[in-house]
């Protein structure tokens, strides 16, 4: 058998898998092959979408199901035994796995992440692969598991419901780290997981494993909204069955083991209403605090009273938004998060929906509004003479025309995008939500006439609106389509198919902002929900400056008064440049998704009556807001786009000649493009700002070195004038001339790929192999293409 002729899969089947099984691993329970642990990032252009590649490990080995202890990266035998180790180490870091292997079928390279000496990497023969117990000992060192009791708890089985459901890799890490920390005696734990990542499922597995192990016999799950309690009871926690109860109507039954409760259900202003005191201080062994950012960290909060009373219990805080202010600190109470899974990670992994931002700047918001002399409100009373700004609007001062402008722009967008896209409009207060519903109804009178529930006000004081909340979040129900709200829908609402988030409230809290945006992050592919759009009327997206957590939007589009929002999505779809997959590096072309439509008890903080001034007859229009771009870390660029790019280029190339020499000496220009993008150069945004008819070479020379740019057609014509092609035979000359035309139309990256030979007019000259042979061989063809590129860039200006 010629081992080097075997594929990677054959190497796995014939050599690697047998070696693992021979070492004592159970192929049914402990060994998984070709494990995809992400869903593949979603790429979006307009309405078009595509999935990138999934991250896939060749082997993951488990001591018990969902307790991974080793990862193996396989290569075919033309590679060395070490060739897969770097990829395996990267995956091991992501998956929190200590034992890392690479193999080409001749043996194994073992990287021990628990070692600190020369034994960190060793080569092993096929017959010397470690046993499960040997690698479990490494895992225990990695996790700090030192006692028999700690090991018993840390290895407690997960709950399996028979459906084959498995935790995602990040849920697995969150659960395992929490169990291991508690087994090691840690009693204050914080888990930070972005909205939509399944915190409740992780909480259930933590509670179940600790309960089953007998170390936490009575467990309290606390939340601040009925929706969160109901979701837990009917969803993941339902497996506790008759062991579980919900504390209702301030009634206490001490015969259960699992308790679900609202904070409000256990506390009150009067001491006798503090129902939690009917339990002894040591009654609960474990308290899980859902959405713990909403008050549990405040020393003076009623929530904190509960935690202080049950001080001897283990407290686990769950949040999508850890709160850090001068007055409040979850980190101070719980300590640093034991695990963080961010919105950015969720988007990159394809588990959460990416987003675009459309920023609409209204003149009165951006410039302020001062009433003219003698201006009266709608009741005929004089309006105080001062400058009003966006913090005043809809809270102290209501301008009818401003509300109408917001309604018009949102309706304009939906008419161009999808008039039945579920949308939430976040308003300043209930009064604002009520007026916004009316304005939107006027803008969408045709659909409201068909069904008045097309637009609903869903706020804490509106019983009919609250009754429609479940229909709004149910993917199978078509109505309501647009919900206007203030506080009720900021958290605890699982709006799987919400595609549009409208911000017309003054949001000064990062925590509240993340909660609001979380209404759009869920994915539902069956109903065409793969991304969402934020339409920002209050400049609230400045709060995106959280590079480690939120990541980068698909697009940030500022609009002006003459901008037609109905065309924005169509404009994106006209861009034909493919995306580059983050994992494979291959081009990704987006496609139109198939969208399916079906026909088809909580309280809110009700706003106290407030004196407002209502005016009309004000000139309200949309101004262009400042353009906002994000760098490679997801942080807004505060300098101009050109200055930002110039700074990066000058950091890489001191002079124009340095750049030209690097450009001409690099055979694949895509390499330079990728390097620049990795450094933070926003290539697509630059093309929009300068000229899409120029080459990236001219774009860089112009922006960084102040050279006048030539268009691609001008560069192509310069080559033609030099009679460059006369050195080639007739057939080769025709191929090169067509490559030149291709460059003029589409750019340098297209002519560098052999794939270009598979399309017209090149197919008229034969197959790619036949075309290459006209130059002699593949090497000579690529040399000819490179020389053509040198001709294109002979003159820098």
PDB file of N, CA and C in Angstrom, residues 13-90:
ATOM      1  N   UNK A  13      -9.346   6.453   8.478  1.00  0.00           N
ATOM      2  CA  UNK A  13     -10.029   5.157   8.585  1.00  0.00           C
ATOM      3  C   UNK A  13      -9.060   3.999   8.819  1.00  0.00           C
ATOM      4  N   UNK A  14      -7.934   4.025   8.125  1.00  0.00           N
ATOM      5  CA  UNK A  14      -7.017   2.880   8.142  1.00  0.00           C
ATOM      6  C   UNK A  14      -5.973   2.940   9.261  1.00  0.00           C
ATOM      7  N   UNK A  15      -5.655   4.159   9.739  1.00  0.00           N
ATOM      8  CA  UNK A  15      -4.542   4.261  10.682  1.00  0.00           C
ATOM      9  C   UNK A  15      -4.916   4.971  11.990  1.00  0.00           C
ATOM     10  N   UNK A  16      -5.518   6.173  11.877  1.00  0.00           N
ATOM     11  CA  UNK A  16      -5.720   6.971  13.086  1.00  0.00           C
ATOM     12  C   UNK A  16      -6.818   6.383  13.972  1.00  0.00           C
ATOM     13  N   UNK A  17      -7.998   6.115  13.391  1.00  0.00           N
ATOM     14  CA  UNK A  17      -9.100   5.571  14.181  1.00  0.00           C
ATOM     15  C   UNK A  17      -8.738   4.238  14.837  1.00  0.00           C
ATOM     16  N   UNK A  18      -8.149   3.299  14.111  1.00  0.00           N
ATOM     17  CA  UNK A  18      -7.754   2.048  14.783  1.00  0.00           C
ATOM     18  C   UNK A  18      -6.789   2.261  15.942  1.00  0.00           C
ATOM     19  N   UNK A  19      -5.860   3.221  15.798  1.00  0.00           N
ATOM     20  CA  UNK A  19      -4.902   3.485  16.876  1.00  0.00           C
ATOM     21  C   UNK A  19      -5.617   4.021  18.121  1.00  0.00           C
ATOM     22  N   UNK A  20      -6.628   4.869  17.920  1.00  0.00           N
ATOM     23  CA  UNK A  20      -7.383   5.434  19.051  1.00  0.00           C
ATOM     24  C   UNK A  20      -8.173   4.329  19.754  1.00  0.00           C
ATOM     25  N   UNK A  21      -8.873   3.500  18.984  1.00  0.00           N
ATOM     26  CA  UNK A  21      -9.688   2.424  19.562  1.00  0.00           C
ATOM     27  C   UNK A  21      -8.803   1.413  20.282  1.00  0.00           C
ATOM     28  N   UNK A  22      -7.640   1.121  19.711  1.00  0.00           N
ATOM     29  CA  UNK A  22      -6.712   0.180  20.338  1.00  0.00           C
ATOM     30  C   UNK A  22      -6.261   0.679  21.713  1.00  0.00           C
ATOM     31  N   UNK A  23      -6.221   2.022  21.882  1.00  0.00           N
ATOM     32  CA  UNK A  23      -5.800   2.603  23.163  1.00  0.00           C
ATOM     33  C   UNK A  23      -6.905   2.557  24.213  1.00  0.00           C
ATOM     34  N   UNK A  24      -8.087   2.034  23.850  1.00  0.00           N
ATOM     35  CA  UNK A  24      -9.144   1.849  24.840  1.00  0.00           C
ATOM     36  C   UNK A  24     -10.296   2.823  24.754  1.00  0.00           C
ATOM     37  N   UNK A  25     -10.381   3.593  23.676  1.00  0.00           N
ATOM     38  CA  UNK A  25     -11.462   4.569  23.541  1.00  0.00           C
ATOM     39  C   UNK A  25     -12.699   3.906  22.947  1.00  0.00           C
ATOM     40  N   UNK A  26     -13.861   4.213  23.519  1.00  0.00           N
ATOM     41  CA  UNK A  26     -15.141   3.681  23.061  1.00  0.00           C
ATOM     42  C   UNK A  26     -15.582   4.477  21.827  1.00  0.00           C
ATOM     43  N   UNK A  27     -15.665   3.817  20.687  1.00  0.00           N
ATOM     44  CA  UNK A  27     -15.981   4.517  19.439  1.00  0.00           C
ATOM     45  C   UNK A  27     -17.403   5.065  19.419  1.00  0.00           C
ATOM     46  N   UNK A  28     -18.298   4.535  20.257  1.00  0.00           N
ATOM     47  CA  UNK A  28     -19.680   4.994  20.281  1.00  0.00           C
ATOM     48  C   UNK A  28     -19.895   6.165  21.229  1.00  0.00           C
ATOM     49  N   UNK A  29     -19.181   6.201  22.359  1.00  0.00           N
ATOM     50  CA  UNK A  29     -19.454   7.189  23.391  1.00  0.00           C
ATOM     51  C   UNK A  29     -18.343   8.222  23.557  1.00  0.00           C
ATOM     52  N   UNK A  30     -17.128   7.899  23.159  1.00  0.00           N
ATOM     53  CA  UNK A  30     -16.001   8.774  23.478  1.00  0.00           C
ATOM     54  C   UNK A  30     -15.317   9.373  22.261  1.00  0.00           C
ATOM     55  N   UNK A  31     -15.689   8.948  21.082  1.00  0.00           N
ATOM     56  CA  UNK A  31     -14.982   9.379  19.870  1.00  0.00           C
ATOM     57  C   UNK A  31     -15.975   9.945  18.863  1.00  0.00           C
ATOM     58  N   UNK A  32     -15.768  11.190  18.469  1.00  0.00           N
ATOM     59  CA  UNK A  32     -16.561  11.792  17.400  1.00  0.00           C
ATOM     60  C   UNK A  32     -15.626  12.234  16.290  1.00  0.00           C
ATOM     61  N   UNK A  33     -15.981  11.910  15.054  1.00  0.00           N
ATOM     62  CA  UNK A  33     -15.174  12.305  13.903  1.00  0.00           C
ATOM     63  C   UNK A  33     -15.871  13.402  13.116  1.00  0.00           C
ATOM     64  N   UNK A  34     -15.058  14.232  12.471  1.00  0.00           N
ATOM     65  CA  UNK A  34     -15.542  15.329  11.630  1.00  0.00           C
ATOM     66  C   UNK A  34     -16.618  16.132  12.366  1.00  0.00           C
ATOM     67  N   UNK A  35     -16.228  16.711  13.481  1.00  0.00           N
ATOM     68  CA  UNK A  35     -17.149  17.432  14.356  1.00  0.00           C
ATOM     69  C   UNK A  35     -17.214  18.902  13.941  1.00  0.00           C
ATOM     70  N   UNK A  36     -18.341  19.335  13.395  1.00  0.00           N
ATOM     71  CA  UNK A  36     -18.551  20.753  13.086  1.00  0.00           C
ATOM     72  C   UNK A  36     -19.069  21.432  14.340  1.00  0.00           C
ATOM     73  N   UNK A  37     -18.320  22.400  14.858  1.00  0.00           N
ATOM     74  CA  UNK A  37     -18.740  23.014  16.115  1.00  0.00           C
ATOM     75  C   UNK A  37     -19.204  24.459  15.959  1.00  0.00           C
ATOM     76  N   UNK A  38     -19.225  24.984  14.726  1.00  0.00           N
ATOM     77  CA  UNK A  38     -19.905  26.253  14.458  1.00  0.00           C
ATOM     78  C   UNK A  38     -20.861  26.037  13.295  1.00  0.00           C
ATOM     79  N   UNK A  39     -21.743  27.017  13.066  1.00  0.00           N
ATOM     80  CA  UNK A  39     -22.721  26.899  11.978  1.00  0.00           C
ATOM     81  C   UNK A  39     -22.267  27.566  10.688  1.00  0.00           C
ATOM     82  N   UNK A  40     -21.193  28.340  10.730  1.00  0.00           N
ATOM     83  CA  UNK A  40     -20.750  29.061   9.537  1.00  0.00           C
ATOM     84  C   UNK A  40     -21.307  30.468   9.526  1.00  0.00           C
ATOM     85  N   UNK A  41     -20.419  31.442   9.487  1.00  0.00           N
ATOM     86  CA  UNK A  41     -20.809  32.851   9.516  1.00  0.00           C
ATOM     87  C   UNK A  41     -21.764  33.195   8.383  1.00  0.00           C
ATOM     88  N   UNK A  42     -22.737  34.058   8.663  1.00  0.00           N
ATOM     89  CA  UNK A  42     -23.693  34.495   7.645  1.00  0.00           C
ATOM     90  C   UNK A  42     -23.174  35.771   6.990  1.00  0.00           C
ATOM     91  N   UNK A  43     -23.073  35.752   5.677  1.00  0.00           N
ATOM     92  CA  UNK A  43     -22.656  36.927   4.913  1.00  0.00           C
ATOM     93  C   UNK A  43     -23.905  37.522   4.252  1.00  0.00           C
ATOM     94  N   UNK A  44     -24.016  38.840   4.281  1.00  0.00           N
ATOM     95  CA  UNK A  44     -25.240  39.507   3.837  1.00  0.00           C
ATOM     96  C   UNK A  44     -24.918  40.634   2.870  1.00  0.00           C
ATOM     97  N   UNK A  45     -25.693  40.718   1.804  1.00  0.00           N
ATOM     98  CA  UNK A  45     -25.656  41.871   0.909  1.00  0.00           C
ATOM     99  C   UNK A  45     -27.080  42.128   0.450  1.00  0.00           C
ATOM    100  N   UNK A  46     -27.657  43.221   0.935  1.00  0.00           N
ATOM    101  CA  UNK A  46     -29.065  43.478   0.622  1.00  0.00           C
ATOM    102  C   UNK A  46     -29.931  42.413   1.253  1.00  0.00           C
ATOM    103  N   UNK A  47     -30.737  41.746   0.439  1.00  0.00           N
ATOM    104  CA  UNK A  47     -31.548  40.623   0.918  1.00  0.00           C
ATOM    105  C   UNK A  47     -30.834  39.298   0.708  1.00  0.00           C
ATOM    106  N   UNK A  48     -29.688  39.337   0.066  1.00  0.00           N
ATOM    107  CA  UNK A  48     -28.966  38.117  -0.293  1.00  0.00           C
ATOM    108  C   UNK A  48     -28.096  37.652   0.866  1.00  0.00           C
ATOM    109  N   UNK A  49     -28.030  36.343   1.045  1.00  0.00           N
ATOM    110  CA  UNK A  49     -27.249  35.787   2.150  1.00  0.00           C
ATOM    111  C   UNK A  49     -26.500  34.537   1.702  1.00  0.00           C
ATOM    112  N   UNK A  50     -25.466  34.201   2.438  1.00  0.00           N
ATOM    113  CA  UNK A  50     -24.740  32.947   2.230  1.00  0.00           C
ATOM    114  C   UNK A  50     -24.089  32.551   3.542  1.00  0.00           C
ATOM    115  N   UNK A  51     -23.931  31.260   3.733  1.00  0.00           N
ATOM    116  CA  UNK A  51     -23.240  30.726   4.904  1.00  0.00           C
ATOM    117  C   UNK A  51     -21.779  30.452   4.547  1.00  0.00           C
ATOM    118  N   UNK A  52     -20.891  30.846   5.442  1.00  0.00           N
ATOM    119  CA  UNK A  52     -19.497  30.488   5.289  1.00  0.00           C
ATOM    120  C   UNK A  52     -19.259  29.065   5.768  1.00  0.00           C
ATOM    121  N   UNK A  53     -18.004  28.639   5.738  1.00  0.00           N
ATOM    122  CA  UNK A  53     -17.657  27.285   6.164  1.00  0.00           C
ATOM    123  C   UNK A  53     -17.769  27.148   7.678  1.00  0.00           C
ATOM    124  N   UNK A  54     -18.085  25.945   8.112  1.00  0.00           N
ATOM    125  CA  UNK A  54     -18.098  25.646   9.541  1.00  0.00           C
ATOM    126  C   UNK A  54     -16.683  25.313  10.004  1.00  0.00           C
ATOM    127  N   UNK A  55     -16.406  25.604  11.263  1.00  0.00           N
ATOM    128  CA  UNK A  55     -15.157  25.120  11.862  1.00  0.00           C
ATOM    129  C   UNK A  55     -15.370  23.649  12.197  1.00  0.00           C
ATOM    130  N   UNK A  56     -14.414  22.839  11.765  1.00  0.00           N
ATOM    131  CA  UNK A  56     -14.600  21.397  11.890  1.00  0.00           C
ATOM    132  C   UNK A  56     -13.330  20.752  12.420  1.00  0.00           C
ATOM    133  N   UNK A  57     -13.462  19.982  13.491  1.00  0.00           N
ATOM    134  CA  UNK A  57     -12.349  19.208  14.032  1.00  0.00           C
ATOM    135  C   UNK A  57     -12.420  17.791  13.476  1.00  0.00           C
ATOM    136  N   UNK A  58     -11.270  17.240  13.113  1.00  0.00           N
ATOM    137  CA  UNK A  58     -11.274  15.868  12.573  1.00  0.00           C
ATOM    138  C   UNK A  58     -11.698  14.867  13.638  1.00  0.00           C
ATOM    139  N   UNK A  59     -11.196  15.031  14.853  1.00  0.00           N
ATOM    140  CA  UNK A  59     -11.600  14.163  15.968  1.00  0.00           C
ATOM    141  C   UNK A  59     -11.716  15.005  17.246  1.00  0.00           C
ATOM    142  N   UNK A  60     -12.743  14.731  18.037  1.00  0.00           N
ATOM    143  CA  UNK A  60     -12.784  15.188  19.418  1.00  0.00           C
ATOM    144  C   UNK A  60     -13.030  13.954  20.284  1.00  0.00           C
ATOM    145  N   UNK A  61     -12.221  13.820  21.333  1.00  0.00           N
ATOM    146  CA  UNK A  61     -12.340  12.689  22.244  1.00  0.00           C
ATOM    147  C   UNK A  61     -12.926  13.171  23.566  1.00  0.00           C
ATOM    148  N   UNK A  62     -13.881  12.411  24.093  1.00  0.00           N
ATOM    149  CA  UNK A  62     -14.611  12.789  25.293  1.00  0.00           C
ATOM    150  C   UNK A  62     -14.393  11.748  26.396  1.00  0.00           C
ATOM    151  N   UNK A  63     -14.142  12.242  27.604  1.00  0.00           N
ATOM    152  CA  UNK A  63     -14.101  11.321  28.746  1.00  0.00           C
ATOM    153  C   UNK A  63     -15.515  10.820  29.029  1.00  0.00           C
ATOM    154  N   UNK A  64     -16.469  11.749  29.008  1.00  0.00           N
ATOM    155  CA  UNK A  64     -17.890  11.460  29.041  1.00  0.00           C
ATOM    156  C   UNK A  64     -18.547  12.395  28.026  1.00  0.00           C
ATOM    157  N   UNK A  65     -19.770  12.085  27.570  1.00  0.00           N
ATOM    158  CA  UNK A  65     -20.420  12.982  26.612  1.00  0.00           C
ATOM    159  C   UNK A  65     -20.434  14.431  27.097  1.00  0.00           C
ATOM    160  N   UNK A  66     -19.984  15.338  26.243  1.00  0.00           N
ATOM    161  CA  UNK A  66     -19.926  16.782  26.499  1.00  0.00           C
ATOM    162  C   UNK A  66     -18.817  17.195  27.467  1.00  0.00           C
ATOM    163  N   UNK A  67     -17.911  16.266  27.776  1.00  0.00           N
ATOM    164  CA  UNK A  67     -16.709  16.620  28.540  1.00  0.00           C
ATOM    165  C   UNK A  67     -15.514  16.277  27.663  1.00  0.00           C
ATOM    166  N   UNK A  68     -15.151  17.199  26.737  1.00  0.00           N
ATOM    167  CA  UNK A  68     -14.077  16.912  25.780  1.00  0.00           C
ATOM    168  C   UNK A  68     -12.707  17.064  26.427  1.00  0.00           C
ATOM    169  N   UNK A  69     -11.805  16.137  26.116  1.00  0.00           N
ATOM    170  CA  UNK A  69     -10.474  16.204  26.723  1.00  0.00           C
ATOM    171  C   UNK A  69      -9.341  16.180  25.695  1.00  0.00           C
ATOM    172  N   UNK A  70      -9.655  15.865  24.436  1.00  0.00           N
ATOM    173  CA  UNK A  70      -8.580  15.827  23.431  1.00  0.00           C
ATOM    174  C   UNK A  70      -9.133  16.149  22.054  1.00  0.00           C
ATOM    175  N   UNK A  71      -8.276  16.719  21.218  1.00  0.00           N
ATOM    176  CA  UNK A  71      -8.637  17.037  19.831  1.00  0.00           C
ATOM    177  C   UNK A  71      -7.505  16.560  18.929  1.00  0.00           C
ATOM    178  N   UNK A  72      -7.858  16.021  17.757  1.00  0.00           N
ATOM    179  CA  UNK A  72      -6.863  15.506  16.823  1.00  0.00           C
ATOM    180  C   UNK A  72      -7.114  16.123  15.456  1.00  0.00           C
ATOM    181  N   UNK A  73      -6.081  16.676  14.852  1.00  0.00           N
ATOM    182  CA  UNK A  73      -6.157  17.184  13.490  1.00  0.00           C
ATOM    183  C   UNK A  73      -5.408  16.219  12.586  1.00  0.00           C
ATOM    184  N   UNK A  74      -6.094  15.709  11.574  1.00  0.00           N
ATOM    185  CA  UNK A  74      -5.514  14.717  10.668  1.00  0.00           C
ATOM    186  C   UNK A  74      -5.104  15.365   9.348  1.00  0.00           C
ATOM    187  N   UNK A  75      -4.018  14.842   8.767  1.00  0.00           N
ATOM    188  CA  UNK A  75      -3.562  15.247   7.440  1.00  0.00           C
ATOM    189  C   UNK A  75      -3.228  14.002   6.633  1.00  0.00           C
ATOM    190  N   UNK A  76      -3.213  14.140   5.307  1.00  0.00           N
ATOM    191  CA  UNK A  76      -2.794  12.982   4.513  1.00  0.00           C
ATOM    192  C   UNK A  76      -1.287  12.792   4.658  1.00  0.00           C
ATOM    193  N   UNK A  77      -0.784  11.669   4.121  1.00  0.00           N
ATOM    194  CA  UNK A  77       0.591  11.282   4.390  1.00  0.00           C
ATOM    195  C   UNK A  77       1.622  12.051   3.571  1.00  0.00           C
ATOM    196  N   UNK A  78       1.165  12.916   2.694  1.00  0.00           N
ATOM    197  CA  UNK A  78       2.135  13.785   2.010  1.00  0.00           C
ATOM    198  C   UNK A  78       2.584  14.916   2.925  1.00  0.00           C
ATOM    199  N   UNK A  79       1.852  15.104   4.035  1.00  0.00           N
ATOM    200  CA  UNK A  79       2.206  16.100   5.044  1.00  0.00           C
ATOM    201  C   UNK A  79       2.994  15.440   6.170  1.00  0.00           C
ATOM    202  N   UNK A  80       3.664  16.277   6.965  1.00  0.00           N
ATOM    203  CA  UNK A  80       4.411  15.746   8.099  1.00  0.00           C
ATOM    204  C   UNK A  80       3.478  15.457   9.264  1.00  0.00           C
ATOM    205  N   UNK A  81       3.997  14.768  10.246  1.00  0.00           N
ATOM    206  CA  UNK A  81       3.222  14.439  11.435  1.00  0.00           C
ATOM    207  C   UNK A  81       2.829  15.698  12.206  1.00  0.00           C
ATOM    208  N   UNK A  82       3.553  16.800  11.995  1.00  0.00           N
ATOM    209  CA  UNK A  82       3.351  18.047  12.741  1.00  0.00           C
ATOM    210  C   UNK A  82       2.449  19.052  12.027  1.00  0.00           C
ATOM    211  N   UNK A  83       2.092  18.778  10.783  1.00  0.00           N
ATOM    212  CA  UNK A  83       1.496  19.823   9.937  1.00  0.00           C
ATOM    213  C   UNK A  83       0.135  20.314  10.427  1.00  0.00           C
ATOM    214  N   UNK A  84      -0.575  19.523  11.219  1.00  0.00           N
ATOM    215  CA  UNK A  84      -1.899  19.960  11.673  1.00  0.00           C
ATOM    216  C   UNK A  84      -1.924  20.553  13.058  1.00  0.00           C
ATOM    217  N   UNK A  85      -0.767  20.694  13.706  1.00  0.00           N
ATOM    218  CA  UNK A  85      -0.774  21.034  15.132  1.00  0.00           C
ATOM    219  C   UNK A  85      -1.248  22.461  15.401  1.00  0.00           C
ATOM    220  N   UNK A  86      -0.915  23.414  14.524  1.00  0.00           N
ATOM    221  CA  UNK A  86      -1.312  24.803  14.794  1.00  0.00           C
ATOM    222  C   UNK A  86      -2.824  24.985  14.690  1.00  0.00           C
ATOM    223  N   UNK A  87      -3.414  24.344  13.676  1.00  0.00           N
ATOM    224  CA  UNK A  87      -4.870  24.422  13.566  1.00  0.00           C
ATOM    225  C   UNK A  87      -5.526  23.741  14.767  1.00  0.00           C
ATOM    226  N   UNK A  88      -4.983  22.600  15.178  1.00  0.00           N
ATOM    227  CA  UNK A  88      -5.542  21.888  16.324  1.00  0.00           C
ATOM    228  C   UNK A  88      -5.434  22.721  17.601  1.00  0.00           C
ATOM    229  N   UNK A  89      -4.309  23.426  17.760  1.00  0.00           N
ATOM    230  CA  UNK A  89      -4.134  24.266  18.943  1.00  0.00           C
ATOM    231  C   UNK A  89      -5.133  25.415  18.964  1.00  0.00           C
ATOM    232  N   UNK A  90      -5.400  25.984  17.795  1.00  0.00           N
ATOM    233  CA  UNK A  90      -6.384  27.068  17.721  1.00  0.00           C
ATOM    234  C   UNK A  90      -7.764  26.554  18.127  1.00  0.00           C
TER     235      UNK A  90
END
